[in-house]
Amino acid sequence: MSLRFAILGLLTGGDLSGYEITRRFEQSVGYFWHARAQQIYPELARLESEGLVAGRAVQQTGKPDKRVYALTPRGLEELTAWVVTPSPLTLTKDEFLVKVWSYGLVEPAAALAALAAHRRQQEERLAAYRAIEAAFEGADPAAVPPGFLGPYLTLRAGIGFVEAFLAWAGEAERILRARAGLPAPPA
Amino acid sequence: MSLRFAILGLLTGGDLSGYEITRRFEQSVGYFWHARAQQIYPELARLESEGLVAGRAVQQTGKPDKRVYALTPRGLEELTAWVVTPSPLTLTKDEFLVKVWSYGLVEPAAALAALAAHRRQQEERLAAYRAIEAAFEGADPAAVPPGFLGPYLTLRAGIGFVEAFLAWAGEAERILRARAGLPAPPA
DNA sequence: TAAGTCATGTAATCGGTTACATGATTGC
DNA sequence: GCAATCATGTAACCGATTACATGACTTA
């Protein structure tokens, strides 16, 4: 259900082709939803057959031609109605935490290494989000134009979650070090 | 892939039946993985046929009989090997944030109401986690027995994420109120 | 001519959910 | 007798991933 509305939401910022939508999911929207090209193209066809988006062919020079989709009035209507609908709590599925659940079974040193590797990945992700955040810089959050409000808020959420992970990782590292009889944190 | 290891991880704390595993996913483990009974029973059968768990019938009085599963040496071996394996970053899928992405389309008052409803759900969840946390209370985190280390760390992660959401919700509320021309926060 | 990006799809499979089904046992 | 909990499954479906496939166009 959410994929169709994620696509409709992206189209409120302007018309996009399937390929461009795919890119958005990889970059800016990736911190709360994602989908691969193989899922997006059929969904766009379905949305068009239901009259929620309208596609048109666009000739290009220097690139292959493409088909871009625009939100129809009915599409906008359904999206706005859905947006204020109650949402079930997201049940997280985190493979890494499944591993952490069994950290008591392995050598603290091995657990520490696995934890540090994951923390590094999250730090890279945070840096990427910070770079996107810089694009909003200077704007008064309260006065950000309506088209930027949602993107700004969701980005702030993404940043908040990664920061929460990093804070937790620091706490976990201290506990594991203490168990291993290792000295205080390095850096 | 993760479900089988989540089950194996649960069994390190003692033998469990399919029904008991189902209950654990609803309660204590729910903050990072979950599965329904319909998925758990077939998976247990598969794990047994692969020799990673061993089931035995248990007669009960006052309740229907059950079949409890124990981790085999091979199951423990595969689990410990998997635990320190690198994990891909979890790509979040959050229906609520898909909605927030389009908050610029609706009346700030409507967005604020939807946000407040979701925040209330998260507050209830936090209270439930805090209640579980109390069971660890008094124990020195560094000295918690090996069987409790993973459960404690994952619970702390779950609490951290919910708190991060609540902090974000507060920020989002201030921004939406400012846009709506509403006065400062109530409580 | 080869690699890289732009652009759009199909097919097979898998993990997970919804719906459905069954039966024991307890307590009201 | 009925609801609730304990206990274990099957079947149909769906959302999503992996693998596969095609072709235009650019740059080196």
Short mmCIF file of N, CA, C and O in Angstrom, two decimals, chain A residues 114-183:
data_model
loop_
_atom_site.label_atom_id
_atom_site.label_comp_id
_atom_site.label_asym_id
_atom_site.label_seq_id
_atom_site.Cartn_x
_atom_site.Cartn_y
_atom_site.Cartn_z
N ALA A 114 32.56 -6.54 15.40
CA ALA A 114 31.34 -6.51 14.58
C ALA A 114 30.58 -5.21 14.82
O ALA A 114 30.08 -4.58 13.88
N LEU A 115 30.52 -4.82 16.08
CA LEU A 115 29.83 -3.58 16.43
C LEU A 115 30.51 -2.37 15.80
O LEU A 115 29.85 -1.48 15.24
N ALA A 116 31.83 -2.34 15.86
CA ALA A 116 32.57 -1.19 15.30
C ALA A 116 32.36 -1.10 13.80
O ALA A 116 32.23 -0.01 13.24
N ALA A 117 32.33 -2.26 13.12
CA ALA A 117 32.12 -2.25 11.67
C ALA A 117 30.75 -1.66 11.33
O ALA A 117 30.63 -0.85 10.39
N HIS A 118 29.77 -2.04 12.09
CA HIS A 118 28.42 -1.53 11.82
C HIS A 118 28.34 -0.04 12.14
O HIS A 118 27.68 0.71 11.42
N ARG A 119 28.99 0.35 13.21
CA ARG A 119 28.97 1.77 13.59
C ARG A 119 29.59 2.62 12.48
O ARG A 119 29.09 3.71 12.17
N ARG A 120 30.64 2.13 11.86
CA ARG A 120 31.28 2.88 10.78
C ARG A 120 30.33 3.09 9.60
O ARG A 120 30.25 4.18 9.04
N GLN A 121 29.57 2.04 9.27
CA GLN A 121 28.59 2.18 8.19
C GLN A 121 27.56 3.26 8.52
O GLN A 121 27.17 4.06 7.67
N GLN A 122 27.12 3.27 9.77
CA GLN A 122 26.10 4.24 10.16
C GLN A 122 26.67 5.66 10.16
O GLN A 122 25.96 6.63 9.86
N GLU A 123 27.96 5.78 10.48
CA GLU A 123 28.58 7.11 10.45
C GLU A 123 28.63 7.65 9.03
O GLU A 123 28.40 8.83 8.79
N GLU A 124 28.90 6.76 8.06
CA GLU A 124 28.90 7.18 6.65
C GLU A 124 27.50 7.64 6.24
O GLU A 124 27.34 8.64 5.53
N ARG A 125 26.52 6.90 6.68
CA ARG A 125 25.15 7.25 6.36
C ARG A 125 24.80 8.62 6.94
O ARG A 125 24.20 9.46 6.26
N LEU A 126 25.24 8.85 8.17
CA LEU A 126 24.95 10.13 8.80
C LEU A 126 25.59 11.28 8.01
O LEU A 126 24.96 12.32 7.81
N ALA A 127 26.81 11.05 7.55
CA ALA A 127 27.49 12.09 6.77
C ALA A 127 26.69 12.41 5.51
O ALA A 127 26.57 13.58 5.12
N ALA A 128 26.15 11.38 4.86
CA ALA A 128 25.35 11.59 3.65
C ALA A 128 24.10 12.41 3.97
O ALA A 128 23.73 13.33 3.22
N TYR A 129 23.45 12.09 5.08
CA TYR A 129 22.25 12.83 5.47
C TYR A 129 22.59 14.29 5.79
O TYR A 129 21.86 15.20 5.44
N ARG A 130 23.71 14.46 6.47
CA ARG A 130 24.14 15.83 6.82
C ARG A 130 24.35 16.67 5.56
O ARG A 130 24.05 17.86 5.54
N ALA A 131 24.88 16.01 4.51
CA ALA A 131 25.12 16.73 3.26
C ALA A 131 23.79 17.19 2.66
O ALA A 131 23.67 18.31 2.13
N ILE A 132 22.77 16.33 2.74
CA ILE A 132 21.46 16.71 2.22
C ILE A 132 20.87 17.82 3.08
O ILE A 132 20.28 18.78 2.57
N GLU A 133 21.09 17.71 4.39
CA GLU A 133 20.54 18.70 5.31
C GLU A 133 21.09 20.10 5.00
O GLU A 133 20.38 21.09 5.16
N ALA A 134 22.32 20.14 4.53
CA ALA A 134 22.95 21.42 4.23
C ALA A 134 22.17 22.20 3.17
O ALA A 134 22.19 23.43 3.15
N ALA A 135 21.44 21.46 2.30
CA ALA A 135 20.65 22.12 1.26
C ALA A 135 19.50 22.92 1.86
O ALA A 135 19.00 23.87 1.25
N PHE A 136 19.08 22.55 3.07
CA PHE A 136 17.99 23.27 3.74
C PHE A 136 18.53 24.40 4.59
O PHE A 136 17.77 25.18 5.15
N GLU A 137 19.84 24.45 4.68
CA GLU A 137 20.50 25.35 5.62
C GLU A 137 20.10 26.81 5.42
O GLU A 137 19.90 27.27 4.32
N GLY A 138 19.99 27.49 6.52
CA GLY A 138 19.68 28.91 6.46
C GLY A 138 18.19 29.17 6.48
O GLY A 138 17.74 30.19 6.98
N ALA A 139 17.42 28.22 5.93
CA ALA A 139 15.97 28.41 5.90
C ALA A 139 15.40 28.28 7.31
O ALA A 139 15.81 27.41 8.07
N ASP A 140 14.47 29.14 7.63
CA ASP A 140 13.77 29.04 8.91
C ASP A 140 12.82 27.84 8.83
O ASP A 140 11.93 27.83 7.98
N PRO A 141 13.04 26.83 9.70
CA PRO A 141 12.19 25.62 9.63
C PRO A 141 10.71 25.95 9.64
O PRO A 141 9.92 25.29 8.98
N ALA A 142 10.34 26.98 10.37
CA ALA A 142 8.93 27.33 10.48
C ALA A 142 8.42 27.98 9.19
O ALA A 142 7.22 28.03 8.94
N ALA A 143 9.34 28.46 8.38
CA ALA A 143 8.93 29.20 7.19
C ALA A 143 9.30 28.48 5.90
O ALA A 143 9.15 29.01 4.82
N VAL A 144 9.78 27.25 6.04
CA VAL A 144 10.16 26.47 4.87
C VAL A 144 8.93 26.29 3.97
O VAL A 144 7.82 26.11 4.46
N PRO A 145 9.09 26.44 2.64
CA PRO A 145 7.92 26.37 1.76
C PRO A 145 7.23 25.01 1.88
O PRO A 145 7.88 24.00 2.18
N PRO A 146 5.92 24.95 1.65
CA PRO A 146 5.13 23.72 1.85
C PRO A 146 5.75 22.51 1.15
O PRO A 146 5.72 21.40 1.68
N GLY A 147 6.33 22.71 0.00
CA GLY A 147 6.91 21.59 -0.75
C GLY A 147 8.15 21.02 -0.10
O GLY A 147 8.57 19.91 -0.42
N PHE A 148 8.75 21.78 0.82
CA PHE A 148 9.96 21.31 1.49
C PHE A 148 9.70 20.81 2.91
O PHE A 148 10.55 20.18 3.51
N LEU A 149 8.53 21.11 3.43
CA LEU A 149 8.23 20.75 4.81
C LEU A 149 8.40 19.26 5.06
O LEU A 149 9.16 18.85 5.95
N GLY A 150 7.71 18.43 4.29
CA GLY A 150 7.77 16.98 4.47
C GLY A 150 9.18 16.44 4.28
O GLY A 150 9.69 15.72 5.16
N PRO A 151 9.82 16.78 3.17
CA PRO A 151 11.21 16.33 2.98
C PRO A 151 12.12 16.73 4.13
O PRO A 151 12.95 15.94 4.58
N TYR A 152 11.94 17.95 4.65
CA TYR A 152 12.78 18.40 5.77
C TYR A 152 12.50 17.58 7.02
O TYR A 152 13.41 17.10 7.68
N LEU A 153 11.23 17.40 7.34
CA LEU A 153 10.87 16.66 8.55
C LEU A 153 11.34 15.21 8.49
O LEU A 153 11.86 14.67 9.47
N THR A 154 11.17 14.57 7.35
CA THR A 154 11.57 13.17 7.25
C THR A 154 13.10 13.04 7.33
O THR A 154 13.61 12.09 7.92
N LEU A 155 13.79 14.01 6.74
CA LEU A 155 15.25 13.98 6.84
C LEU A 155 15.69 14.12 8.28
O LEU A 155 16.57 13.39 8.75
N ARG A 156 15.05 15.04 9.01
CA ARG A 156 15.37 15.21 10.44
C ARG A 156 15.11 13.92 11.21
O ARG A 156 15.85 13.57 12.12
N ALA A 157 14.06 13.20 10.83
CA ALA A 157 13.77 11.92 11.49
C ALA A 157 14.89 10.93 11.19
O ALA A 157 15.39 10.24 12.10
N GLY A 158 15.29 10.87 9.92
CA GLY A 158 16.36 9.95 9.54
C GLY A 158 17.64 10.23 10.31
O GLY A 158 18.30 9.32 10.82
N ILE A 159 17.98 11.51 10.43
CA ILE A 159 19.17 11.90 11.18
C ILE A 159 19.03 11.52 12.65
O ILE A 159 19.95 10.98 13.26
N GLY A 160 17.85 11.74 13.20
CA GLY A 160 17.62 11.40 14.60
C GLY A 160 17.81 9.93 14.88
O GLY A 160 18.40 9.55 15.91
N PHE A 161 17.35 9.07 13.97
CA PHE A 161 17.48 7.63 14.20
C PHE A 161 18.93 7.18 14.10
O PHE A 161 19.38 6.35 14.90
N VAL A 162 19.66 7.73 13.15
CA VAL A 162 21.07 7.33 13.03
C VAL A 162 21.84 7.80 14.26
O VAL A 162 22.66 7.06 14.81
N GLU A 163 21.54 9.01 14.72
CA GLU A 163 22.21 9.51 15.92
C GLU A 163 21.88 8.65 17.13
O GLU A 163 22.74 8.40 17.98
N ALA A 164 20.63 8.20 17.21
CA ALA A 164 20.24 7.33 18.32
C ALA A 164 21.02 6.02 18.26
O ALA A 164 21.46 5.50 19.28
N PHE A 165 21.20 5.51 17.05
CA PHE A 165 22.00 4.29 16.93
C PHE A 165 23.42 4.52 17.42
O PHE A 165 23.97 3.70 18.16
N LEU A 166 24.01 5.64 17.01
CA LEU A 166 25.41 5.91 17.38
C LEU A 166 25.55 6.07 18.89
O LEU A 166 26.53 5.59 19.49
N ALA A 167 24.57 6.71 19.52
CA ALA A 167 24.61 6.85 20.98
C ALA A 167 24.53 5.48 21.63
O ALA A 167 25.27 5.17 22.58
N TRP A 168 23.63 4.64 21.12
CA TRP A 168 23.49 3.28 21.66
C TRP A 168 24.79 2.49 21.46
O TRP A 168 25.23 1.78 22.36
N ALA A 169 25.39 2.64 20.28
CA ALA A 169 26.62 1.89 19.98
C ALA A 169 27.72 2.26 20.97
O ALA A 169 28.50 1.40 21.41
N GLY A 170 27.77 3.54 21.35
CA GLY A 170 28.76 3.97 22.33
C GLY A 170 28.54 3.29 23.67
O GLY A 170 29.48 2.79 24.29
N GLU A 171 27.29 3.23 24.09
CA GLU A 171 26.94 2.58 25.35
C GLU A 171 27.28 1.09 25.29
O GLU A 171 27.89 0.54 26.23
N ALA A 172 26.93 0.45 24.18
CA ALA A 172 27.18 -0.99 24.03
C ALA A 172 28.68 -1.28 24.06
O ALA A 172 29.14 -2.26 24.66
N GLU A 173 29.43 -0.38 23.43
CA GLU A 173 30.88 -0.57 23.39
C GLU A 173 31.49 -0.50 24.79
O GLU A 173 32.35 -1.32 25.14
N ARG A 174 31.01 0.45 25.57
CA ARG A 174 31.52 0.56 26.94
C ARG A 174 31.23 -0.70 27.74
O ARG A 174 32.09 -1.21 28.47
N ILE A 175 30.02 -1.23 27.59
CA ILE A 175 29.65 -2.44 28.33
C ILE A 175 30.50 -3.62 27.90
O ILE A 175 31.00 -4.39 28.73
N LEU A 176 30.67 -3.78 26.60
CA LEU A 176 31.45 -4.91 26.09
C LEU A 176 32.91 -4.80 26.50
O LEU A 176 33.55 -5.80 26.83
N ARG A 177 33.44 -3.59 26.50
CA ARG A 177 34.82 -3.38 26.92
C ARG A 177 35.00 -3.74 28.40
O ARG A 177 35.98 -4.38 28.78
N ALA A 178 34.04 -3.32 29.19
CA ALA A 178 34.11 -3.62 30.62
C ALA A 178 34.10 -5.12 30.85
O ALA A 178 34.85 -5.66 31.68
N ARG A 179 33.26 -5.81 30.09
CA ARG A 179 33.18 -7.28 30.23
C ARG A 179 34.47 -7.95 29.79
O ARG A 179 34.84 -9.01 30.31
N ALA A 180 35.10 -7.37 28.79
CA ALA A 180 36.33 -7.96 28.27
C ALA A 180 37.52 -7.62 29.15
O ALA A 180 38.64 -8.09 28.91
N GLY A 181 37.28 -6.79 30.16
CA GLY A 181 38.38 -6.37 31.01
C GLY A 181 39.33 -5.41 30.31
O GLY A 181 40.47 -5.25 30.69
N LEU A 182 38.82 -4.78 29.25
CA LEU A 182 39.63 -3.83 28.50
C LEU A 182 39.61 -2.47 29.17
O LEU A 182 38.68 -2.15 29.91
N PRO A 183 40.64 -1.66 28.90
CA PRO A 183 40.68 -0.30 29.49
C PRO A 183 39.59 0.59 28.91
O PRO A 183 38.83 0.16 28.05
#
